[in-house]
Coordinates of C-alpha atoms in Angstrom, one line a residue:
Chain A
M66 CA -0.1 0.1 -0.1
T67 CA 1.4 3.2 -0.6
G68 CA 1.8 6.0 1.5
A69 CA -1.2 8.1 -0.1
A70 CA -3.2 5.3 -0.1
A71 CA -2.8 4.5 3.7
A72 CA -3.3 8.2 4.8
G73 CA -6.2 8.5 2.7
A74 CA -7.4 12.0 0.8
G75 CA -6.6 15.4 2.4
A76 CA -3.6 14.6 4.6
R77 CA -0.4 16.1 4.8
R78 CA 2.2 15.6 3.0
V79 CA 5.3 15.4 5.2
A80 CA 8.7 14.6 3.5
I81 CA 11.8 13.3 5.9
L82 CA 15.1 13.5 4.6
G83 CA 17.5 10.9 6.7
G84 CA 16.7 7.7 7.7
G85 CA 18.7 7.3 10.9
P86 CA 17.3 7.7 14.7
A87 CA 15.9 11.1 14.2
G88 CA 14.4 10.5 10.2
L89 CA 12.9 7.0 11.6
A90 CA 11.6 8.9 14.7
A91 CA 9.9 11.3 12.6
A92 CA 8.5 9.2 10.2
Q93 CA 7.0 7.3 12.8
A94 CA 5.4 10.1 14.8
A95 CA 4.5 11.7 11.0
L96 CA 2.4 8.3 10.4
A97 CA 0.7 8.0 13.9
A98 CA -0.4 11.9 13.0
G99 CA -2.5 10.7 10.0
A100 CA 0.4 12.1 7.0
E101 CA 1.4 11.2 4.2
V102 CA 5.3 10.2 4.5
T103 CA 7.9 9.8 2.0
L104 CA 11.8 9.4 3.7
L105 CA 14.9 9.6 1.8
D106 CA 18.3 8.4 2.8
E107 CA 21.6 8.5 1.0
G108 CA 22.6 5.0 2.2
G109 CA 22.1 1.9 1.1
R110 CA 20.3 0.9 4.2
L111 CA 18.1 2.6 7.0
G112 CA 19.7 3.4 10.4
G113 CA 21.8 6.1 9.6
Q114 CA 25.4 5.7 11.5
Y115 CA 23.9 4.9 14.5
W116 CA 22.5 2.0 13.0
R117 CA 24.5 1.2 10.0
H118 CA 24.9 -2.2 9.4
H119 CA 24.6 -5.1 7.0
E120 CA 22.1 -8.3 7.1
Q121 CA 25.3 -11.0 6.9
L122 CA 28.1 -8.4 7.6
T123 CA 27.2 -7.1 11.2
D124 CA 28.3 -8.2 14.6
R125 CA 25.5 -8.2 16.6
R126 CA 27.2 -7.0 19.3
L127 CA 28.2 -3.8 18.0
Q128 CA 24.6 -2.7 17.8
H129 CA 22.7 -1.1 20.4
G130 CA 19.2 -0.3 20.8
W131 CA 18.0 -2.4 17.6
A132 CA 14.9 -3.2 19.0
R133 CA 14.0 0.0 18.5
F134 CA 15.8 0.3 15.1
E135 CA 13.2 -2.7 14.1
R136 CA 10.2 -1.3 15.7
L137 CA 10.8 2.3 13.8
K138 CA 11.3 0.3 10.2
G139 CA 8.6 -1.6 11.0
V140 CA 5.9 1.0 10.2
L141 CA 7.8 2.3 7.8
D142 CA 5.5 -0.6 5.1
R143 CA 3.4 2.7 5.3
A144 CA 5.4 5.1 3.8
E145 CA 7.3 5.6 0.7
V146 CA 11.0 5.1 1.2
H147 CA 13.8 5.3 -1.0
T148 CA 17.1 4.4 0.1
G149 CA 19.8 5.2 -2.1
A150 CA 18.7 8.7 -2.9
S151 CA 20.9 11.8 -2.7
V152 CA 19.1 15.1 -2.6
W153 CA 20.8 17.9 -5.3
S154 CA 18.1 20.0 -4.7
A155 CA 15.6 21.3 -2.2
E156 CA 13.4 25.0 -1.7
A157 CA 10.5 25.5 0.4
S158 CA 8.3 28.8 -1.0
D159 CA 4.8 29.7 -0.5
G160 CA 4.1 26.0 2.0
V161 CA 5.4 24.1 -0.7
V162 CA 8.5 22.1 -0.3
R163 CA 10.2 20.7 -3.5
L164 CA 12.6 18.0 -3.5
R165 CA 14.7 16.7 -6.3
A166 CA 17.0 13.6 -5.9
V167 CA 18.4 10.5 -8.0
V168 CA 17.8 7.5 -6.4
G169 CA 20.6 4.1 -7.3
P170 CA 24.1 2.6 -7.0
A171 CA 26.3 5.3 -5.3
D172 CA 28.0 7.8 -7.7
A173 CA 26.7 5.8 -10.7
T174 CA 26.2 7.6 -13.9
S175 CA 22.5 6.2 -14.6
R176 CA 20.4 6.7 -11.5
T177 CA 16.8 7.6 -11.1
A178 CA 15.0 10.7 -11.1
L179 CA 13.2 11.6 -8.2
E180 CA 10.7 14.5 -7.9
I181 CA 8.6 15.2 -4.3
E182 CA 6.3 17.6 -3.6
A183 CA 5.3 17.9 0.2
D184 CA 3.6 20.3 2.3
A185 CA 6.6 20.2 4.6
V186 CA 10.0 18.4 5.4
V187 CA 11.8 17.0 8.4
V188 CA 15.5 17.7 8.0
A189 CA 17.0 14.7 9.9
T190 CA 20.1 14.3 8.0
G191 CA 23.1 13.9 11.2
A192 CA 26.5 14.8 11.4
H193 CA 30.1 13.5 10.5
D194 CA 33.0 13.0 12.6
L195 CA 35.3 16.2 12.9
A196 CA 39.1 15.1 13.1
L197 CA 41.5 17.6 13.6
P198 CA 44.8 17.3 11.6
V199 CA 47.5 15.8 12.8
P200 CA 51.3 15.8 11.2
G201 CA 50.9 13.0 8.8
W202 CA 47.6 12.3 9.3
T203 CA 46.8 12.0 5.3
L204 CA 49.4 9.0 5.5
P205 CA 47.1 5.7 4.8
G206 CA 45.7 4.2 7.7
V207 CA 44.6 7.0 9.4
T208 CA 40.9 7.1 9.7
T209 CA 38.2 9.3 11.2
A210 CA 36.8 7.2 14.4
G211 CA 33.7 7.4 12.3
A212 CA 35.2 5.7 9.5
A213 CA 36.9 2.8 11.9
Q214 CA 33.4 2.7 12.9
A215 CA 31.2 2.3 10.0
L216 CA 34.4 -0.3 8.5
A217 CA 34.0 -2.6 11.4
K218 CA 30.0 -2.5 11.6
R219 CA 29.3 -2.2 8.0
D220 CA 32.0 -4.0 6.6
G221 CA 33.1 -6.4 9.1
V222 CA 37.1 -5.4 8.6
T223 CA 39.7 -3.2 10.2
V224 CA 42.2 -1.0 8.4
G225 CA 45.2 -2.3 10.6
R226 CA 46.0 -4.4 13.4
R227 CA 47.1 -2.7 15.1
T228 CA 45.1 0.9 16.3
V229 CA 45.4 4.2 18.3
V230 CA 42.3 5.3 18.8
S231 CA 42.3 9.5 19.5
G232 CA 39.8 12.4 20.3
A233 CA 37.6 13.6 22.5
G234 CA 33.9 12.8 23.6
P235 CA 32.3 9.3 24.5
F236 CA 32.5 7.8 20.7
L237 CA 35.9 6.8 20.8
L238 CA 34.3 4.0 24.2
P239 CA 32.2 2.5 21.2
V240 CA 34.7 2.6 18.2
A241 CA 36.9 1.1 20.6
Q242 CA 34.9 -1.5 21.1
S243 CA 34.3 -2.1 17.5
L244 CA 37.6 -2.5 16.4
A245 CA 38.4 -4.8 18.8
I246 CA 35.4 -7.3 18.6
A247 CA 36.6 -6.9 14.2
G248 CA 39.6 -8.0 14.7
S249 CA 42.4 -5.1 15.7
E250 CA 44.2 -4.9 19.0
V251 CA 43.5 -1.3 20.3
V252 CA 46.7 0.0 22.0
G253 CA 45.1 2.7 23.7
V254 CA 41.9 5.5 23.6
H255 CA 43.5 8.7 24.3
E256 CA 41.0 11.9 25.4
A257 CA 42.3 14.9 25.1
S258 CA 40.0 16.2 28.0
R259 CA 40.8 16.0 31.3
I260 CA 39.5 14.9 34.7
G261 CA 38.4 18.2 35.7
G262 CA 36.9 18.4 32.6
L263 CA 35.3 14.7 32.3
A264 CA 34.0 15.3 36.1
A265 CA 32.2 18.7 34.9
G266 CA 30.6 17.0 32.4
W267 CA 29.4 13.2 33.2
L268 CA 29.8 13.4 36.7
P269 CA 27.5 15.7 38.7
R270 CA 24.1 14.6 37.1
P271 CA 24.6 10.8 36.0
W272 CA 21.0 10.5 36.0
Q273 CA 20.7 13.0 33.1
L274 CA 22.6 10.1 30.8
A275 CA 19.3 7.9 31.7
G276 CA 20.0 5.6 28.8
K277 CA 23.0 6.3 27.7
A278 CA 24.2 5.7 31.2
G279 CA 23.8 1.7 30.7
E280 CA 25.5 2.1 27.0
L281 CA 28.2 3.8 28.3
V282 CA 28.8 1.6 31.0
E283 CA 28.7 -1.6 28.7
Y284 CA 31.4 0.4 26.7
V285 CA 33.9 0.7 29.7
G286 CA 33.3 -2.6 30.5
A287 CA 34.5 -3.7 27.0
L288 CA 37.3 -1.7 27.2
A289 CA 38.2 -3.4 30.9
R290 CA 37.5 -7.4 28.9
H291 CA 39.8 -6.4 26.0
R292 CA 42.3 -4.5 28.2
I293 CA 42.2 -1.3 26.3
P294 CA 44.2 1.7 28.3
Y295 CA 41.7 4.7 28.1
R296 CA 44.0 7.7 28.7
I297 CA 42.7 11.0 29.1
G298 CA 44.4 14.5 29.1
S299 CA 46.3 12.8 26.3
G300 CA 46.5 12.3 22.2
V301 CA 48.0 11.6 19.5
V302 CA 50.3 14.8 18.4
R303 CA 51.9 13.5 15.4
V304 CA 51.2 10.5 13.1
L305 CA 54.6 8.7 12.1
G306 CA 55.6 6.7 8.5
T307 CA 56.6 7.0 5.1
D308 CA 54.3 5.5 2.8
R309 CA 51.7 4.4 5.5
V310 CA 51.2 4.5 9.3
E311 CA 54.3 3.1 11.2
G312 CA 53.4 4.7 14.7
V313 CA 52.2 7.6 16.6
V314 CA 53.7 10.6 19.2
I315 CA 51.3 11.0 21.9
A316 CA 51.3 13.9 24.0
A317 CA 49.7 14.7 27.2
L318 CA 47.7 18.1 26.4
D319 CA 47.1 20.2 29.2
A320 CA 43.6 22.1 29.7
D321 CA 43.9 23.7 26.2
W322 CA 44.8 20.6 24.0
R323 CA 48.3 22.5 24.3
P324 CA 50.9 19.3 24.1
V325 CA 52.4 19.1 27.4
P326 CA 56.9 20.2 26.4
G327 CA 58.6 17.0 27.0
S328 CA 55.5 14.4 27.6
E329 CA 55.8 12.7 24.0
R330 CA 56.1 9.3 23.4
E331 CA 56.2 7.0 20.5
V332 CA 53.7 3.9 20.3
A333 CA 54.1 1.5 17.4
C334 CA 51.1 1.0 15.3
D335 CA 49.8 0.4 11.8
S336 CA 46.7 2.3 12.4
V337 CA 45.0 5.4 13.8
A338 CA 41.3 6.4 14.3
L339 CA 40.9 10.0 15.1
G340 CA 37.4 11.4 16.3
H341 CA 37.2 15.1 17.7
G342 CA 33.8 15.7 17.7
F343 CA 31.0 16.2 15.1
T344 CA 30.2 18.1 12.8
P345 CA 26.4 18.4 11.1
R346 CA 25.2 18.4 8.1
L347 CA 23.9 21.1 7.3
E348 CA 23.7 21.6 3.2
V349 CA 20.2 20.9 2.6
A350 CA 19.0 22.8 5.7
I351 CA 21.0 25.5 4.5
A352 CA 19.5 25.2 0.8
L353 CA 15.7 25.5 2.5
G354 CA 16.4 28.5 3.8
A355 CA 16.5 27.8 7.5
A356 CA 18.4 29.8 9.7
I357 CA 22.0 28.6 11.4
E358 CA 23.2 30.1 14.4
G359 CA 26.8 29.5 16.4
D360 CA 29.9 30.1 16.3
R361 CA 33.4 28.5 15.5
R362 CA 32.6 25.9 18.5
G363 CA 30.2 24.6 16.3
R364 CA 27.3 25.9 14.1
F365 CA 23.7 24.5 14.1
V366 CA 20.2 24.9 12.8
V367 CA 17.8 27.0 15.0
V368 CA 14.6 25.6 15.8
D369 CA 11.8 26.2 18.1
D370 CA 10.1 24.0 20.4
T371 CA 8.2 22.3 17.6
Q372 CA 11.4 21.6 15.7
R373 CA 10.6 23.9 13.7
T374 CA 13.4 26.5 11.7
S375 CA 12.8 30.1 10.6
V376 CA 11.0 28.3 7.6
S377 CA 7.6 27.9 7.5
G378 CA 6.7 24.0 6.7
V379 CA 11.0 23.4 7.7
Y380 CA 11.5 21.3 10.4
A381 CA 14.8 20.0 12.0
A382 CA 15.6 17.3 14.3
G383 CA 18.8 15.2 15.5
E384 CA 22.4 16.3 15.2
I385 CA 22.2 19.6 12.8
T386 CA 20.1 20.8 15.7
G387 CA 22.7 20.3 18.2
I388 CA 24.8 17.5 19.1
G389 CA 23.4 15.1 21.8
G390 CA 23.9 11.5 20.1
A391 CA 20.9 9.0 19.6
D392 CA 18.3 9.3 22.1
A393 CA 17.9 13.1 21.7
A394 CA 18.3 12.4 18.1
L395 CA 14.9 10.4 18.4
A396 CA 13.1 12.8 20.7
E397 CA 13.7 15.6 18.7
G398 CA 12.2 13.7 15.3
A399 CA 9.6 12.3 16.8
V400 CA 8.8 15.9 18.2
A401 CA 9.5 17.0 14.4
G402 CA 7.7 14.2 12.8
F403 CA 4.3 15.0 14.7
M404 CA 4.5 18.2 14.3
A405 CA 5.4 18.5 10.4
A406 CA 2.3 16.3 10.1
G407 CA 0.1 19.0 11.8
G408 CA 0.1 17.5 15.4
S409 CA -0.3 19.5 18.9
L410 CA 3.0 19.7 21.6
D411 CA 0.3 18.8 23.9
D412 CA -1.1 15.8 22.7
D413 CA -0.3 12.6 25.2
R414 CA 2.0 11.2 22.7
M415 CA 4.4 13.9 22.9
R416 CA 4.7 14.2 26.5
G417 CA 7.7 10.8 26.4
P418 CA 9.7 12.8 23.2
L419 CA 9.4 15.9 25.0
A420 CA 11.2 15.1 28.6
V421 CA 13.6 13.2 26.6
R422 CA 14.5 16.2 24.4
R423 CA 14.9 18.0 27.5
R424 CA 16.8 15.7 29.5
M425 CA 18.8 15.2 26.6
G426 CA 19.6 18.6 25.5
A427 CA 21.3 18.9 29.2
F428 CA 23.4 15.9 28.3
A429 CA 24.7 17.7 25.3
A430 CA 25.3 20.6 26.8
R431 CA 27.4 18.9 29.3
L432 CA 28.9 17.2 26.2
E433 CA 30.5 19.9 25.2
R434 CA 31.4 21.6 28.3
A435 CA 33.6 18.0 29.0
H436 CA 34.8 17.1 25.2
G437 CA 34.5 20.4 23.0
I438 CA 37.4 21.3 21.3
R439 CA 39.9 23.4 23.3
P440 CA 42.0 26.3 21.1
G441 CA 45.3 25.3 22.0
W442 CA 45.1 22.2 19.7
T443 CA 46.4 24.1 16.7
S444 CA 50.0 23.7 18.5
W445 CA 50.4 20.3 17.6
L446 CA 50.7 21.2 13.5
A447 CA 53.4 22.5 12.1
D448 CA 54.1 24.9 9.5
D449 CA 53.5 22.4 6.3
T450 CA 50.6 20.3 7.8
V451 CA 48.5 19.7 5.2
I452 CA 44.9 21.0 6.4
C453 CA 42.8 20.4 3.5
R454 CA 43.0 17.4 2.7
C455 CA 41.2 17.3 -1.3
E456 CA 43.4 20.2 -2.3
N457 CA 47.0 19.4 -0.2
V458 CA 47.1 23.3 1.7
T459 CA 49.2 23.2 4.3
R460 CA 48.9 25.4 7.6
R461 CA 51.5 27.6 6.3
T462 CA 49.3 28.6 3.3
I463 CA 46.5 29.3 5.0
A464 CA 47.7 31.4 7.8
D465 CA 49.5 33.5 4.9
R466 CA 46.1 34.6 3.8
A467 CA 44.2 34.7 6.9
D468 CA 43.9 39.1 6.8
A469 CA 42.1 38.3 3.0
P470 CA 38.3 38.0 3.7
L471 CA 37.6 34.6 3.6
R472 CA 36.2 33.5 0.2
A473 CA 39.7 35.9 -1.7
M474 CA 41.7 33.6 1.3
K475 CA 39.7 30.4 -0.3
L476 CA 39.9 31.3 -3.7
A477 CA 43.9 32.2 -3.4
T478 CA 44.4 29.2 -1.4
R479 CA 41.9 26.6 -2.6
A480 CA 41.2 25.5 0.9
G481 CA 38.1 24.0 1.1
L482 CA 37.2 24.0 -2.6
G483 CA 38.1 20.2 -3.4
A484 CA 36.0 17.8 -4.0
C485 CA 34.4 17.5 -0.1
Q486 CA 33.5 21.4 -0.3
G487 CA 35.7 21.7 2.9
R488 CA 33.6 19.7 5.1
T489 CA 36.8 17.7 6.5
C490 CA 38.8 20.6 6.9
G491 CA 36.5 23.8 7.6
R492 CA 36.3 24.1 11.5
A493 CA 40.2 23.8 11.5
V494 CA 40.6 26.3 8.8
E495 CA 38.8 29.1 10.5
A496 CA 40.9 27.9 13.4
I497 CA 43.7 28.6 11.8
V498 CA 42.4 31.5 10.4
A499 CA 41.3 32.8 13.6
E500 CA 44.6 32.3 15.4
A501 CA 46.3 34.5 12.5
G502 CA 44.2 37.1 13.2
G503 CA 41.3 37.0 10.4
S504 CA 37.7 36.7 10.4
P505 CA 36.9 33.1 9.5
E506 CA 33.1 33.0 9.9
G507 CA 30.5 31.2 7.4
F508 CA 33.0 29.0 6.4
D509 CA 29.8 26.1 5.8
R510 CA 27.9 28.1 3.5
R511 CA 28.3 25.0 0.9
P512 CA 26.5 25.4 -2.3
V513 CA 26.5 21.3 -3.2
L514 CA 24.4 19.2 -1.5
A515 CA 24.9 16.0 -2.6
P516 CA 27.7 15.0 -5.5
V517 CA 25.6 14.0 -8.2
R518 CA 27.1 14.2 -11.9
L519 CA 26.6 16.9 -14.1
G520 CA 25.3 15.2 -16.8
E521 CA 22.9 13.3 -14.5
V522 CA 21.5 17.2 -14.0
A523 CA 21.8 18.3 -17.2
A524 CA 19.5 15.3 -18.3
L525 CA 17.0 16.5 -15.6
G526 CA 17.4 20.3 -17.4
R527 CA 16.6 22.0 -14.2
G528 CA 19.3 24.1 -11.6
S529 CA 19.2 23.9 -7.9
T530 CA 18.5 27.4 -5.7
V531 CA 20.6 28.0 -2.7
V532 CA 19.1 30.5 0.0
D533 CA 21.6 32.3 1.6
T534 CA 20.5 33.5 5.4
E535 CA 21.2 35.5 9.0
P536 CA 21.4 33.6 12.2
A537 CA 17.7 34.2 14.4
R538 CA 17.6 32.8 17.9
C539 CA 17.0 29.7 19.3
D540 CA 14.3 28.5 22.0
D541 CA 13.7 25.1 23.9
A542 CA 11.5 23.8 26.3
G543 CA 10.4 20.1 27.7
T544 CA 8.6 18.2 30.4
T545 CA 9.2 15.2 32.3
V546 CA 8.3 11.7 31.4
A547 CA 9.9 8.7 30.0
A548 CA 10.1 8.5 26.2
V549 CA 8.2 6.0 24.1
D550 CA 7.6 5.3 20.7
V551 CA 5.1 7.1 19.0
Q552 CA 2.3 5.0 17.7
Chain B
M297 CA 31.2 -14.6 -2.4
I298 CA 32.2 -12.3 -4.9
R299 CA 35.3 -11.5 -7.1
I300 CA 36.1 -8.1 -8.1
T301 CA 39.4 -6.9 -10.0
V302 CA 41.0 -4.1 -9.2
D303 CA 43.7 -2.9 -11.9
A304 CA 43.3 -6.5 -13.3
E305 CA 44.8 -8.3 -10.0
P306 CA 41.8 -10.3 -8.5
L307 CA 40.6 -9.6 -5.1
E308 CA 37.6 -11.9 -3.3
G309 CA 35.5 -10.2 -0.9
R310 CA 32.2 -11.3 1.2
D311 CA 28.6 -10.9 -0.2
G312 CA 27.6 -7.0 0.3
Q313 CA 30.9 -5.3 1.2
T314 CA 31.6 -2.1 -0.4
I315 CA 34.4 -1.4 -2.5
A316 CA 36.7 -0.4 0.5
G317 CA 35.8 -3.2 2.5
V318 CA 36.7 -5.4 0.2
L319 CA 40.2 -3.5 -0.3
I320 CA 40.6 -3.3 3.0
G321 CA 39.8 -6.9 3.6
A322 CA 42.4 -7.8 0.9
G323 CA 44.8 -5.6 3.0
R324 CA 44.6 -2.6 0.9
T325 CA 44.6 0.7 2.8
A326 CA 46.0 3.1 -0.1
W327 CA 44.4 3.2 -3.7
R328 CA 44.5 6.7 -5.2
S329 CA 47.6 8.5 -5.8
A330 CA 47.6 12.3 -4.6
Q331 CA 49.9 14.7 -4.7
T332 CA 51.0 14.2 -1.1
G333 CA 51.1 10.6 -1.1
D334 CA 48.4 7.6 -1.5
R335 CA 45.0 7.9 0.1
G336 CA 42.6 5.2 0.6
V337 CA 39.3 5.6 3.4
F338 CA 38.9 8.4 5.6
C339 CA 35.6 9.3 6.7
G340 CA 34.6 6.3 5.8
I341 CA 30.7 7.7 5.2
G342 CA 30.8 9.5 2.2
V343 CA 31.4 12.9 2.9
C344 CA 35.9 13.3 2.5
H345 CA 35.8 11.7 -1.0
D346 CA 39.3 10.6 -0.3
C347 CA 38.6 7.1 -1.5
L348 CA 37.3 7.6 -4.7
V349 CA 37.8 4.8 -7.6
T350 CA 37.0 4.2 -11.4
V351 CA 34.5 1.5 -11.1
N352 CA 33.7 0.0 -14.7
G353 CA 34.9 2.9 -16.6
V354 CA 33.5 5.5 -14.6
E355 CA 35.4 7.9 -12.8
G356 CA 35.1 9.3 -9.1
V357 CA 32.9 6.6 -7.4
R358 CA 33.2 6.7 -3.5
A359 CA 34.7 2.9 -3.1
C360 CA 32.9 3.7 0.8
Q361 CA 30.2 4.2 -0.5
R362 CA 29.5 1.8 -3.4
E363 CA 28.6 -1.4 -2.7
A364 CA 30.7 -4.0 -4.8
V365 CA 29.4 -6.2 -7.0
D366 CA 30.7 -9.6 -8.6
G367 CA 33.0 -8.8 -11.8
D368 CA 33.0 -5.2 -11.1
R369 CA 36.1 -3.9 -12.9
V370 CA 38.2 -1.6 -10.2
E371 CA 40.9 1.1 -11.5
R372 CA 43.0 3.5 -8.9
E373 CA 42.5 7.0 -9.8
V374 CA 45.7 9.3 -10.2
R375 CA 44.8 12.8 -9.2
A376 CA 45.9 15.8 -7.2

């Protein structure tokens, strides 16, 4: 049965972009509110990064909250679902949302064109890893922590046999567990934050971790079982090797993440997983005209207490509204989907999601306080360290042009103009420009939504529109009951 | 089991693996030549474009995103 037939004539049409926790929860809630739902995800399978999987290749020990995923997926037979869908144009005007996508194998030449018109859209495009540059980080064997996780979960492989995990935040723990289960020795997990920061972040109100606490306890147990050392206030400050990773230099880091002189030591390994945080995938939200707010510590989509953005009919949920993890994404997704479908926050079915959203919002704030990137990290860079991996632009080249307007700096150095469009280096370039006295704001105004071949676009015969916006204010609210699925 | 070729060399992978998964499973960590050295998987989720390969004559395919199909002809790419 199609979504239209199930929902009946006159139902609100809700499009959902992203099939991770936020998008799936949005779909479930929008269906519960009687909407006709179309869900698009660029991956080959639903689940997003959190539930990344393959039916035969994924070790079930690496999945968390799998029953919830199956439940969410189970209601999608009442929706229209397109996986392998790359959205290349998104517009919202006069109360109508128009999306254009191509559907098919990743980067294939002849994918199927898809056009969707909806009354509302929930943008739930998630986040990708933020790995800060380190001298030597372009060597084969260095990946993001998310890549290590994705390869272990999705493909059942590890890049090396001896891996050092380095960065910041609780995500390093499941990554280490996945590496160990998938077959790599994990030499150590190096957390840049120090005990003071961790205590300030996690310890004062551990009950606010709620569902998260059990998961974290499980990861800590896995570290112990696999005899993986977890070292706080330290990190990889250089990767060693000529043609591939042969080792790393680990240093103690001070409270600002500046390496402590004399603390360096070499550790042999053949692979490194770096993860210093997450970068929201804002491209579609920006194209739709949604206001973005924040600073160099993170820029996110502004939403009100209904998860609506600054644009009528455009809702946002999950990591693009603030890095809060899967539980927050599920709650925000449920609210966004329900409201996009014309529901009310006073509905009983919203009590659970609103309570979780409030609790996890506090958790996200403490995560940032405890693990947020500190400015001293740039002192582990060398002048010739490649910052922009696509265009091989060094720190010195960027710093030398820091006084130019951002656009001129990018054109002169090509930093951020390569295939990834600054997604990988943006935060690092901003930090280097700022440190050199320049003004880096706005690096994320990216025009490219998804990599689509020019031939495909030409065949479709239309161009995409990008709307630039000014930041607006953000508001938040919530109540206090347990989480439930919105049925 | 699936079989693909990488620059004419046969490699075996498991059904459902991505091209990157097959390459890494076969012990390869780099397969694209960039100006500052060889590259392989970096982000693993389709964002960074470090892992690009040519598949069945089509350039610029993200190895971490494309599921390998039995008989795929994969070629290394050389670009700055």
